PDB file of C-alpha atoms and ligand atoms in Angstrom:
ATOM      1  CA  MET A 521       0.026  -0.007   0.059  1.00  0.00           C
ATOM      2  CA  GLN A 522       1.107   3.516  -0.775  1.00  0.00           C
ATOM      3  CA  VAL A 523       1.736   6.470   1.516  1.00  0.00           C
ATOM      4  CA  ILE A 524       0.607   9.852   0.141  1.00  0.00           C
ATOM      5  CA  VAL A 525       2.116  12.937   1.776  1.00  0.00           C
ATOM      6  CA  VAL A 526       0.593  16.330   1.411  1.00  0.00           C
ATOM      7  CA  GLY A 527       2.690  19.234   2.702  1.00  0.00           C
ATOM      8  CA  ALA A 528       5.539  21.600   2.168  1.00  0.00           C
ATOM      9  CA  VAL A 529       8.794  21.440   0.215  1.00  0.00           C
ATOM     10  CA  ASN A 530      11.536  23.720   1.392  1.00  0.00           C
ATOM     11  CA  VAL A 531      15.221  24.375   0.864  1.00  0.00           C
ATOM     12  CA  ASP A 532      16.874  24.633   4.270  1.00  0.00           C
ATOM     13  CA  LEU A 533      19.615  27.211   4.573  1.00  0.00           C
ATOM     14  CA  VAL A 534      21.400  26.301   7.791  1.00  0.00           C
ATOM     15  CA  VAL A 535      24.000  27.895   9.988  1.00  0.00           C
ATOM     16  CA  GLY A 536      25.018  25.385  12.680  1.00  0.00           C
ATOM     17  CA  GLY A 537      27.689  25.271  15.388  1.00  0.00           C
ATOM     18  CA  LEU A 538      26.282  28.197  17.274  1.00  0.00           C
ATOM     19  CA  ALA A 539      27.314  28.369  20.942  1.00  0.00           C
ATOM     20  CA  ARG A 540      23.721  29.366  21.603  1.00  0.00           C
ATOM     21  CA  LEU A 541      20.698  30.465  19.636  1.00  0.00           C
ATOM     22  CA  PRO A 542      20.642  34.283  19.335  1.00  0.00           C
ATOM     23  CA  ALA A 543      18.162  36.341  21.375  1.00  0.00           C
ATOM     24  CA  PRO A 544      16.254  39.082  19.545  1.00  0.00           C
ATOM     25  CA  GLY A 545      18.712  41.745  18.392  1.00  0.00           C
ATOM     26  CA  GLU A 546      21.743  39.511  19.151  1.00  0.00           C
ATOM     27  CA  THR A 547      24.359  38.242  16.639  1.00  0.00           C
ATOM     28  CA  VAL A 548      25.972  34.845  17.336  1.00  0.00           C
ATOM     29  CA  VAL A 549      28.645  33.515  15.040  1.00  0.00           C
ATOM     30  CA  GLY A 550      28.414  29.858  13.894  1.00  0.00           C
ATOM     31  CA  ASP A 551      29.808  27.636  11.097  1.00  0.00           C
ATOM     32  CA  GLY A 552      29.510  28.337   7.393  1.00  0.00           C
ATOM     33  CA  LEU A 553      26.169  28.162   5.555  1.00  0.00           C
ATOM     34  CA  ARG A 554      25.058  24.699   4.535  1.00  0.00           C
ATOM     35  CA  THR A 555      22.054  23.861   2.307  1.00  0.00           C
ATOM     36  CA  PHE A 556      19.798  20.824   2.804  1.00  0.00           C
ATOM     37  CA  GLY A 557      16.475  19.556   1.495  1.00  0.00           C
ATOM     38  CA  GLY A 558      13.652  20.398   3.864  1.00  0.00           C
ATOM     39  CA  GLY A 559       9.968  21.129   4.373  1.00  0.00           C
ATOM     40  CA  LYS A 560       7.790  19.033   6.683  1.00  0.00           C
ATOM     41  CA  GLY A 561       6.011  17.373   3.861  1.00  0.00           C
ATOM     42  CA  ALA A 562       9.066  16.539   1.862  1.00  0.00           C
ATOM     43  CA  ASN A 563      10.931  15.329   4.882  1.00  0.00           C
ATOM     44  CA  ALA A 564       8.095  12.990   5.931  1.00  0.00           C
ATOM     45  CA  ALA A 565       7.967  11.647   2.423  1.00  0.00           C
ATOM     46  CA  VAL A 566      11.649  10.886   2.402  1.00  0.00           C
ATOM     47  CA  ALA A 567      11.477   9.252   5.846  1.00  0.00           C
ATOM     48  CA  ALA A 568       8.580   7.042   4.687  1.00  0.00           C
ATOM     49  CA  ALA A 569      10.418   6.124   1.454  1.00  0.00           C
ATOM     50  CA  ARG A 570      13.606   5.228   3.318  1.00  0.00           C
ATOM     51  CA  ALA A 571      11.533   3.114   5.666  1.00  0.00           C
ATOM     52  CA  GLY A 572      10.419   1.075   2.628  1.00  0.00           C
ATOM     53  CA  ALA A 573       7.065   2.583   1.684  1.00  0.00           C
ATOM     54  CA  SER A 574       6.068   3.537  -1.861  1.00  0.00           C
ATOM     55  CA  VAL A 575       5.470   7.264  -1.522  1.00  0.00           C
ATOM     56  CA  THR A 576       3.809  10.010  -3.500  1.00  0.00           C
ATOM     57  CA  LEU A 577       4.279  13.663  -2.536  1.00  0.00           C
ATOM     58  CA  VAL A 578       1.580  16.157  -3.182  1.00  0.00           C
ATOM     59  CA  ALA A 579       2.992  19.648  -2.910  1.00  0.00           C
ATOM     60  CA  GLY A 580       4.170  22.733  -4.786  1.00  0.00           C
ATOM     61  CA  VAL A 581       7.546  24.110  -5.707  1.00  0.00           C
ATOM     62  CA  GLY A 582       8.637  27.220  -7.718  1.00  0.00           C
ATOM     63  CA  ALA A 583       9.836  27.037 -11.301  1.00  0.00           C
ATOM     64  CA  ASP A 584      13.396  27.921 -10.036  1.00  0.00           C
ATOM     65  CA  THR A 585      16.733  26.260  -9.350  1.00  0.00           C
ATOM     66  CA  HIS A 586      15.678  25.556  -5.738  1.00  0.00           C
ATOM     67  CA  GLY A 587      12.575  23.689  -6.943  1.00  0.00           C
ATOM     68  CA  GLN A 588      14.611  21.717  -9.534  1.00  0.00           C
ATOM     69  CA  GLY A 589      17.067  20.730  -6.931  1.00  0.00           C
ATOM     70  CA  ALA A 590      14.437  19.787  -4.403  1.00  0.00           C
ATOM     71  CA  LEU A 591      12.632  17.577  -6.911  1.00  0.00           C
ATOM     72  CA  ALA A 592      15.844  15.872  -7.978  1.00  0.00           C
ATOM     73  CA  GLU A 593      16.797  15.142  -4.372  1.00  0.00           C
ATOM     74  CA  LEU A 594      13.294  13.735  -3.585  1.00  0.00           C
ATOM     75  CA  ARG A 595      13.418  11.515  -6.668  1.00  0.00           C
ATOM     76  CA  SER A 596      16.823  10.214  -5.729  1.00  0.00           C
ATOM     77  CA  ASP A 597      15.136   9.001  -2.482  1.00  0.00           C
ATOM     78  CA  GLY A 598      12.520   7.226  -4.563  1.00  0.00           C
ATOM     79  CA  VAL A 599       9.682   9.697  -3.840  1.00  0.00           C
ATOM     80  CA  ASP A 600       7.127   9.929  -6.652  1.00  0.00           C
ATOM     81  CA  CYS A 601       6.835  13.655  -7.397  1.00  0.00           C
ATOM     82  CA  SER A 602       4.132  13.386 -10.041  1.00  0.00           C
ATOM     83  CA  GLY A 603       1.783  15.160  -7.550  1.00  0.00           C
ATOM     84  CA  VAL A 604       4.068  18.174  -7.100  1.00  0.00           C
ATOM     85  CA  ALA A 605       2.927  21.291  -8.937  1.00  0.00           C
ATOM     86  CA  VAL A 606       5.629  23.509 -10.413  1.00  0.00           C
ATOM     87  CA  LEU A 607       4.278  26.973  -9.931  1.00  0.00           C
ATOM     88  CA  ALA A 608       5.599  29.657 -12.339  1.00  0.00           C
ATOM     89  CA  GLY A 609       6.248  33.031 -10.707  1.00  0.00           C
ATOM     90  CA  GLU A 610       6.545  31.641  -7.135  1.00  0.00           C
ATOM     91  CA  PRO A 611       9.761  30.947  -5.335  1.00  0.00           C
ATOM     92  CA  THR A 612      10.325  27.553  -3.794  1.00  0.00           C
ATOM     93  CA  GLY A 613       9.828  27.600  -0.065  1.00  0.00           C
ATOM     94  CA  VAL A 614      12.927  28.486   2.017  1.00  0.00           C
ATOM     95  CA  ALA A 615      13.659  27.860   5.690  1.00  0.00           C
ATOM     96  CA  LEU A 616      16.367  29.828   7.520  1.00  0.00           C
ATOM     97  CA  ILE A 617      17.599  27.577  10.266  1.00  0.00           C
ATOM     98  CA  LEU A 618      19.932  28.146  13.159  1.00  0.00           C
ATOM     99  CA  VAL A 619      21.337  25.176  15.104  1.00  0.00           C
ATOM    100  CA  ASP A 620      23.159  25.326  18.413  1.00  0.00           C
ATOM    101  CA  GLY A 621      25.802  22.970  19.917  1.00  0.00           C
ATOM    102  CA  GLN A 622      23.030  20.866  21.582  1.00  0.00           C
ATOM    103  CA  GLY A 623      21.223  20.303  18.292  1.00  0.00           C
ATOM    104  CA  GLU A 624      18.427  22.645  19.063  1.00  0.00           C
ATOM    105  CA  ASN A 625      17.071  24.943  16.345  1.00  0.00           C
ATOM    106  CA  LEU A 626      15.253  28.070  15.403  1.00  0.00           C
ATOM    107  CA  ILE A 627      13.455  28.130  12.093  1.00  0.00           C
ATOM    108  CA  ALA A 628      12.035  31.052  10.030  1.00  0.00           C
ATOM    109  CA  LEU A 629      10.043  30.138   6.967  1.00  0.00           C
ATOM    110  CA  GLY A 630       9.507  31.903   3.620  1.00  0.00           C
ATOM    111  CA  PRO A 631       6.621  29.726   2.302  1.00  0.00           C
ATOM    112  CA  GLY A 632       6.748  30.751  -1.407  1.00  0.00           C
ATOM    113  CA  ALA A 633       5.045  28.111  -3.515  1.00  0.00           C
ATOM    114  CA  ASN A 634       3.814  26.238  -0.382  1.00  0.00           C
ATOM    115  CA  GLY A 635       1.723  29.204   0.534  1.00  0.00           C
ATOM    116  CA  VAL A 636      -0.226  29.284  -2.727  1.00  0.00           C
ATOM    117  CA  LEU A 637      -0.815  25.578  -3.209  1.00  0.00           C
ATOM    118  CA  ALA A 638      -4.334  25.211  -4.529  1.00  0.00           C
ATOM    119  CA  THR A 639      -7.155  23.142  -3.145  1.00  0.00           C
ATOM    120  CA  GLU A 640      -8.020  22.085  -6.719  1.00  0.00           C
ATOM    121  CA  HIS A 641      -4.507  20.740  -7.306  1.00  0.00           C
ATOM    122  CA  VAL A 642      -4.447  18.808  -4.099  1.00  0.00           C
ATOM    123  CA  ALA A 643      -7.991  17.345  -4.584  1.00  0.00           C
ATOM    124  CA  SER A 644      -7.130  16.244  -8.116  1.00  0.00           C
ATOM    125  CA  ALA A 645      -3.720  14.912  -7.203  1.00  0.00           C
ATOM    126  CA  LEU A 646      -5.267  12.821  -4.431  1.00  0.00           C
ATOM    127  CA  GLY A 647      -8.129  11.673  -6.733  1.00  0.00           C
ATOM    128  CA  SER A 648      -7.792   8.021  -7.725  1.00  0.00           C
ATOM    129  CA  ARG A 649      -4.441   7.672  -5.859  1.00  0.00           C
ATOM    130  CA  LEU A 650      -6.443   7.289  -2.638  1.00  0.00           C
ATOM    131  CA  GLU A 651      -7.675   3.928  -3.879  1.00  0.00           C
ATOM    132  CA  ARG A 652      -4.120   2.557  -3.563  1.00  0.00           C
ATOM    133  CA  ALA A 653      -3.210   4.444  -0.431  1.00  0.00           C
ATOM    134  CA  GLY A 654      -2.565   2.755   2.988  1.00  0.00           C
ATOM    135  CA  CYS A 655      -1.978   6.043   4.780  1.00  0.00           C
ATOM    136  CA  VAL A 656      -2.234   9.797   4.053  1.00  0.00           C
ATOM    137  CA  VAL A 657       0.017  12.244   5.892  1.00  0.00           C
ATOM    138  CA  VAL A 658      -0.924  15.925   5.978  1.00  0.00           C
ATOM    139  CA  SER A 659       1.167  18.690   7.565  1.00  0.00           C
ATOM    140  CA  THR A 660       0.289  22.359   7.851  1.00  0.00           C
ATOM    141  CA  GLU A 661       3.018  24.505   6.245  1.00  0.00           C
ATOM    142  CA  ILE A 662       0.458  24.871   3.375  1.00  0.00           C
ATOM    143  CA  PRO A 663      -2.809  26.818   3.394  1.00  0.00           C
ATOM    144  CA  GLY A 664      -5.171  25.521   6.069  1.00  0.00           C
ATOM    145  CA  VAL A 665      -8.061  25.026   3.711  1.00  0.00           C
ATOM    146  CA  VAL A 666      -5.809  22.871   1.530  1.00  0.00           C
ATOM    147  CA  ALA A 667      -4.546  20.786   4.398  1.00  0.00           C
ATOM    148  CA  LEU A 668      -8.045  20.150   5.632  1.00  0.00           C
ATOM    149  CA  THR A 669      -9.336  19.316   2.126  1.00  0.00           C
ATOM    150  CA  ALA A 670      -6.630  16.602   1.983  1.00  0.00           C
ATOM    151  CA  VAL A 671      -7.661  15.273   5.429  1.00  0.00           C
ATOM    152  CA  ALA A 672     -11.354  15.213   4.492  1.00  0.00           C
ATOM    153  CA  ALA A 673     -10.565  13.319   1.264  1.00  0.00           C
ATOM    154  CA  ALA A 674      -8.630  10.692   3.125  1.00  0.00           C
ATOM    155  CA  VAL A 675     -11.362  10.271   5.733  1.00  0.00           C
ATOM    156  CA  ALA A 676     -14.088  10.096   3.029  1.00  0.00           C
ATOM    157  CA  SER A 677     -12.079   7.360   1.343  1.00  0.00           C
ATOM    158  CA  ASP A 678     -11.588   5.435   4.609  1.00  0.00           C
ATOM    159  CA  VAL A 679      -7.836   5.800   4.334  1.00  0.00           C
ATOM    160  CA  PRO A 680      -5.935   6.097   7.677  1.00  0.00           C
ATOM    161  CA  CYS A 681      -4.892   9.719   7.972  1.00  0.00           C
ATOM    162  CA  ILE A 682      -2.143  11.330  10.096  1.00  0.00           C
ATOM    163  CA  LEU A 683      -2.306  15.066  10.641  1.00  0.00           C
ATOM    164  CA  ASN A 684       0.985  16.573  11.809  1.00  0.00           C
ATOM    165  CA  PRO A 685      -0.187  19.945  13.151  1.00  0.00           C
ATOM    166  CA  ALA A 686       3.100  21.658  12.621  1.00  0.00           C
ATOM    167  CA  PRO A 687       2.596  24.605  12.914  1.00  0.00           C
ATOM    168  CA  VAL A 688      -0.820  24.698  14.676  1.00  0.00           C
ATOM    169  CA  ILE A 689      -3.025  26.834  12.445  1.00  0.00           C
ATOM    170  CA  PRO A 690      -6.393  28.325  13.154  1.00  0.00           C
ATOM    171  CA  GLU A 691      -8.147  26.076  10.567  1.00  0.00           C
ATOM    172  CA  VAL A 692      -6.981  22.942  12.512  1.00  0.00           C
ATOM    173  CA  VAL A 693      -8.134  24.377  15.837  1.00  0.00           C
ATOM    174  CA  ALA A 694     -11.593  25.205  14.322  1.00  0.00           C
ATOM    175  CA  ALA A 695     -11.883  21.707  12.645  1.00  0.00           C
ATOM    176  CA  LEU A 696     -11.063  20.069  15.904  1.00  0.00           C
ATOM    177  CA  ALA A 697     -13.688  22.124  17.729  1.00  0.00           C
ATOM    178  CA  ALA A 698     -16.289  21.285  15.076  1.00  0.00           C
ATOM    179  CA  GLY A 699     -15.619  17.501  15.279  1.00  0.00           C
ATOM    180  CA  ARG A 700     -14.205  17.457  11.746  1.00  0.00           C
ATOM    181  CA  LEU A 701     -11.010  15.549  12.699  1.00  0.00           C
ATOM    182  CA  ALA A 702     -12.863  12.481  13.918  1.00  0.00           C
ATOM    183  CA  GLY A 703     -10.682   9.366  13.456  1.00  0.00           C
ATOM    184  CA  VAL A 704      -7.597  11.377  12.364  1.00  0.00           C
ATOM    185  CA  ILE A 705      -4.374  10.493  14.131  1.00  0.00           C
ATOM    186  CA  LEU A 706      -2.656  13.697  15.378  1.00  0.00           C
ATOM    187  CA  THR A 707       1.108  13.892  15.963  1.00  0.00           C
ATOM    188  CA  PRO A 708       1.802  17.180  17.768  1.00  0.00           C
ATOM    189  CA  ASN A 709       4.947  17.926  19.693  1.00  0.00           C
ATOM    190  CA  ALA A 710       4.478  19.092  23.309  1.00  0.00           C
ATOM    191  CA  THR A 711       4.269  22.804  22.323  1.00  0.00           C
ATOM    192  CA  GLU A 712       1.651  22.087  19.606  1.00  0.00           C
ATOM    193  CA  LEU A 713      -0.226  19.775  22.073  1.00  0.00           C
ATOM    194  CA  GLY A 714      -0.376  22.766  24.465  1.00  0.00           C
ATOM    195  CA  GLN A 715      -1.937  24.922  21.759  1.00  0.00           C
ATOM    196  CA  LEU A 716      -4.483  22.263  20.725  1.00  0.00           C
ATOM    197  CA  ALA A 717      -5.490  21.166  24.191  1.00  0.00           C
ATOM    198  CA  PRO A 718      -4.483  23.946  26.706  1.00  0.00           C
ATOM    199  CA  GLU A 719      -6.602  22.392  29.412  1.00  0.00           C
ATOM    200  CA  GLY A 720      -4.893  19.917  31.741  1.00  0.00           C
ATOM    201  CA  GLU A 721      -1.708  20.392  33.803  1.00  0.00           C
ATOM    202  CA  SER A 722       0.490  17.759  32.246  1.00  0.00           C
ATOM    203  CA  THR A 723       1.292  16.378  28.848  1.00  0.00           C
ATOM    204  CA  GLY A 724      -0.607  13.170  29.717  1.00  0.00           C
ATOM    205  CA  GLU A 725      -3.714  15.147  30.672  1.00  0.00           C
ATOM    206  CA  ARG A 726      -3.565  17.330  27.547  1.00  0.00           C
ATOM    207  CA  ALA A 727      -2.987  14.292  25.317  1.00  0.00           C
ATOM    208  CA  ALA A 728      -5.933  12.480  26.821  1.00  0.00           C
ATOM    209  CA  ALA A 729      -8.122  15.577  26.369  1.00  0.00           C
ATOM    210  CA  LEU A 730      -7.061  15.903  22.708  1.00  0.00           C
ATOM    211  CA  ALA A 731      -7.654  12.215  21.980  1.00  0.00           C
ATOM    212  CA  ARG A 732     -11.158  12.464  23.506  1.00  0.00           C
ATOM    213  CA  ARG A 733     -11.866  15.428  21.306  1.00  0.00           C
ATOM    214  CA  SER A 734     -10.501  13.963  18.067  1.00  0.00           C
ATOM    215  CA  GLY A 735     -11.942  10.519  18.812  1.00  0.00           C
ATOM    216  CA  ALA A 736      -8.667   8.960  17.680  1.00  0.00           C
ATOM    217  CA  PRO A 737      -5.270   8.140  19.130  1.00  0.00           C
ATOM    218  CA  VAL A 738      -2.869  11.095  19.639  1.00  0.00           C
ATOM    219  CA  VAL A 739       0.878  10.552  19.415  1.00  0.00           C
ATOM    220  CA  VAL A 740       2.839  13.246  21.130  1.00  0.00           C
ATOM    221  CA  THR A 741       6.476  13.504  20.076  1.00  0.00           C
ATOM    222  CA  LEU A 742       8.715  14.393  23.029  1.00  0.00           C
ATOM    223  CA  GLY A 743      12.097  14.814  21.512  1.00  0.00           C
ATOM    224  CA  GLY A 744      14.757  13.057  23.618  1.00  0.00           C
ATOM    225  CA  GLU A 745      12.037  11.523  25.730  1.00  0.00           C
ATOM    226  CA  GLY A 746      10.462   9.545  22.904  1.00  0.00           C
ATOM    227  CA  CYS A 747       6.652   9.730  22.508  1.00  0.00           C
ATOM    228  CA  LEU A 748       3.416   9.354  24.340  1.00  0.00           C
ATOM    229  CA  LEU A 749       0.433   7.409  22.852  1.00  0.00           C
ATOM    230  CA  ALA A 750      -2.877   8.499  24.179  1.00  0.00           C
ATOM    231  CA  TRP A 751      -6.172   6.733  23.239  1.00  0.00           C
ATOM    232  CA  PRO A 752      -9.696   8.188  23.411  1.00  0.00           C
ATOM    233  CA  ASP A 753     -10.662   5.793  26.184  1.00  0.00           C
ATOM    234  CA  GLY A 754      -8.073   7.567  28.438  1.00  0.00           C
ATOM    235  CA  SER A 755      -5.440   4.867  28.290  1.00  0.00           C
ATOM    236  CA  ALA A 756      -1.863   5.934  27.463  1.00  0.00           C
ATOM    237  CA  GLU A 757       1.626   4.533  26.950  1.00  0.00           C
ATOM    238  CA  ALA A 758       5.031   6.171  26.813  1.00  0.00           C
ATOM    239  CA  LEU A 759       7.749   4.925  24.399  1.00  0.00           C
ATOM    240  CA  ALA A 760      11.327   5.915  25.238  1.00  0.00           C
ATOM    241  CA  ALA A 761      13.682   7.372  22.731  1.00  0.00           C
ATOM    242  CA  HIS A 762      17.040   5.625  22.034  1.00  0.00           C
ATOM    243  CA  PRO A 763      20.137   7.172  23.508  1.00  0.00           C
ATOM    244  CA  VAL A 764      22.171   8.813  20.746  1.00  0.00           C
ATOM    245  CA  ALA A 765      24.757  11.644  20.289  1.00  0.00           C
ATOM    246  CA  VAL A 766      22.567  14.571  19.153  1.00  0.00           C
ATOM    247  CA  VAL A 767      23.929  16.695  16.312  1.00  0.00           C
ATOM    248  CA  ASP A 768      20.800  18.333  14.887  1.00  0.00           C
ATOM    249  CA  THR A 769      17.149  17.840  15.904  1.00  0.00           C
ATOM    250  CA  THR A 770      15.762  19.416  12.699  1.00  0.00           C
ATOM    251  CA  GLY A 771      13.302  17.102  11.045  1.00  0.00           C
ATOM    252  CA  ALA A 772      13.059  14.552  13.901  1.00  0.00           C
ATOM    253  CA  GLY A 773       9.269  15.065  14.126  1.00  0.00           C
ATOM    254  CA  ASP A 774       8.906  14.645  10.304  1.00  0.00           C
ATOM    255  CA  THR A 775      10.975  11.439  10.537  1.00  0.00           C
ATOM    256  CA  PHE A 776       8.668  10.230  13.192  1.00  0.00           C
ATOM    257  CA  THR A 777       5.513  10.941  11.236  1.00  0.00           C
ATOM    258  CA  GLY A 778       6.885   9.597   7.967  1.00  0.00           C
ATOM    259  CA  VAL A 779       7.960   6.380   9.498  1.00  0.00           C
ATOM    260  CA  LEU A 780       4.769   5.995  11.464  1.00  0.00           C
ATOM    261  CA  ALA A 781       2.842   6.306   8.163  1.00  0.00           C
ATOM    262  CA  ALA A 782       5.112   3.825   6.423  1.00  0.00           C
ATOM    263  CA  ARG A 783       4.649   1.241   9.102  1.00  0.00           C
ATOM    264  CA  LEU A 784       0.857   1.675   9.347  1.00  0.00           C
ATOM    265  CA  ALA A 785       0.549   1.377   5.572  1.00  0.00           C
ATOM    266  CA  ALA A 786       2.607  -1.840   5.894  1.00  0.00           C
ATOM    267  CA  GLY A 787      -0.031  -3.258   8.345  1.00  0.00           C
ATOM    268  CA  ALA A 788       1.682  -2.599  11.683  1.00  0.00           C
ATOM    269  CA  ASP A 789      -0.539  -1.595  14.599  1.00  0.00           C
ATOM    270  CA  LEU A 790      -0.233   1.867  16.018  1.00  0.00           C
ATOM    271  CA  ARG A 791       1.950   0.918  18.967  1.00  0.00           C
ATOM    272  CA  ALA A 792       4.398  -1.129  16.878  1.00  0.00           C
ATOM    273  CA  ALA A 793       4.519   1.628  14.203  1.00  0.00           C
ATOM    274  CA  ALA A 794       5.183   4.255  16.882  1.00  0.00           C
ATOM    275  CA  ALA A 795       7.982   2.160  18.423  1.00  0.00           C
ATOM    276  CA  THR A 796       9.720   1.983  15.040  1.00  0.00           C
ATOM    277  CA  ALA A 797       9.117   5.703  14.434  1.00  0.00           C
ATOM    278  CA  VAL A 798      10.689   6.523  17.793  1.00  0.00           C
ATOM    279  CA  ALA A 799      13.791   4.546  16.803  1.00  0.00           C
ATOM    280  CA  ALA A 800      13.906   6.338  13.366  1.00  0.00           C
ATOM    281  CA  ALA A 801      13.529   9.768  14.961  1.00  0.00           C
ATOM    282  CA  SER A 802      16.296   8.925  17.439  1.00  0.00           C
ATOM    283  CA  LEU A 803      18.640   7.888  14.548  1.00  0.00           C
ATOM    284  CA  SER A 804      17.723  10.983  12.522  1.00  0.00           C
ATOM    285  CA  VAL A 805      19.152  13.530  14.970  1.00  0.00           C
ATOM    286  CA  THR A 806      22.737  12.051  14.717  1.00  0.00           C
ATOM    287  CA  ALA A 807      23.609  14.029  11.541  1.00  0.00           C
ATOM    288  CA  ALA A 808      23.403  17.631  10.371  1.00  0.00           C
ATOM    289  CA  GLY A 809      20.312  18.456   8.180  1.00  0.00           C
ATOM    290  CA  ALA A 810      16.779  17.329   8.324  1.00  0.00           C
ATOM    291  CA  ARG A 811      17.142  14.231   6.211  1.00  0.00           C
ATOM    292  CA  THR A 812      20.863  13.160   6.438  1.00  0.00           C
ATOM    293  CA  GLY A 813      20.331  10.993   9.468  1.00  0.00           C
ATOM    294  CA  MET A 814      16.993   9.486   8.433  1.00  0.00           C
ATOM    295  CA  PRO A 815      17.469   5.662   8.498  1.00  0.00           C
ATOM    296  CA  SER A 816      17.114   3.202   5.655  1.00  0.00           C
ATOM    297  CA  SER A 817      14.813   0.223   5.948  1.00  0.00           C
ATOM    298  CA  VAL A 818      18.009  -1.823   6.592  1.00  0.00           C
ATOM    299  CA  ALA A 819      18.950   0.313   9.604  1.00  0.00           C
ATOM    300  CA  LEU A 820      15.350   0.182  10.887  1.00  0.00           C
ATOM    301  CA  ALA A 821      15.016  -3.682  10.576  1.00  0.00           C
ATOM    302  CA  PRO A 822      16.033  -4.285  14.256  1.00  0.00           C
ATOM    303  CA  TYR A 823      13.269  -1.965  15.358  1.00  0.00           C
ATOM    304  CA  LEU A 824      10.290  -3.554  13.502  1.00  0.00           C
TER     305      LEU A 824
HETATM  306  O1  RIB B 606      10.584  20.091  10.574  1.00  0.00           O
HETATM  307  C1  RIB B 606      11.722  20.589   9.928  1.00  0.00           C
HETATM  308  C2  RIB B 606      11.498  21.433   8.710  1.00  0.00           C
HETATM  309  O2  RIB B 606      10.768  22.519   9.167  1.00  0.00           O
HETATM  310  C3  RIB B 606      12.718  21.908   8.055  1.00  0.00           C
HETATM  311  O3  RIB B 606      13.169  21.030   7.089  1.00  0.00           O
HETATM  312  C4  RIB B 606      12.160  23.258   7.527  1.00  0.00           C
HETATM  313  O4  RIB B 606      12.141  23.288   6.151  1.00  0.00           O
HETATM  314  C5  RIB B 606      10.838  23.560   8.160  1.00  0.00           C
HETATM  315  O5  RIB B 606       9.855  23.308   7.288  1.00  0.00           O
END
């Protein structure tokens, strides 16, 4: 079964090696500029493809050298880019990323083509592909109405859907409140969880509240602490991360989401898929750049 990913494609312009992330108005000197493939949609697509899934990406890039390079890189990872619109007159999305010595980052986004991705394009790209899909992944660095159209199409076709609410956008908050995310697996990090379910005093309480509201399991990614699975019936389980030397945490959440989708599409249950996704996310932070450390299916085999 295929994985379909709907989300952003960026070029990541990265300065790492900073002693600390700068405060507003402060200048901190780091290493030289490095360029990597990025964007939460494209990153999840690559993670799923490396984990062994057959992956189609639905997205938009500009008709520029960044867009050409991004597509070439994605294709070299085996991602089917036939659902990627090349949008004349729009620049490809760019992320400016700062990384400190502990691997923590700051990201500023220039959405470019991601910000003008059209509902019609996404609806038509999903079209008959949904018949062969085992999982649809949607993330929110694209217009909210487009992201929710993709979620609704997956739900209407009874295809398991993962919504990575990164960033949390008003359309997702509204859809949640209106009960329009019923059955959709949400994968927020702790910050996003706090924005989606501000009630409750702990991550566990907030995750339980969110799972009750969405009527589906919530998987909270917790960085170096692994993840928390929370089910609508109030039960929960924590899965620990694997100890690694952290170089760059950029893209760890995307790795998690992409591998979760790949394993669900391969027939794994949610707990088993999350356990593999935690291992993949742990491995992903051991190299600079969002995708460099994403593991292959061979590297993931011990964690299936
Ligand atoms: O999640 C990491 C990604 O966020 C980066 O690759 C960057 O492009 C931003 O979209």
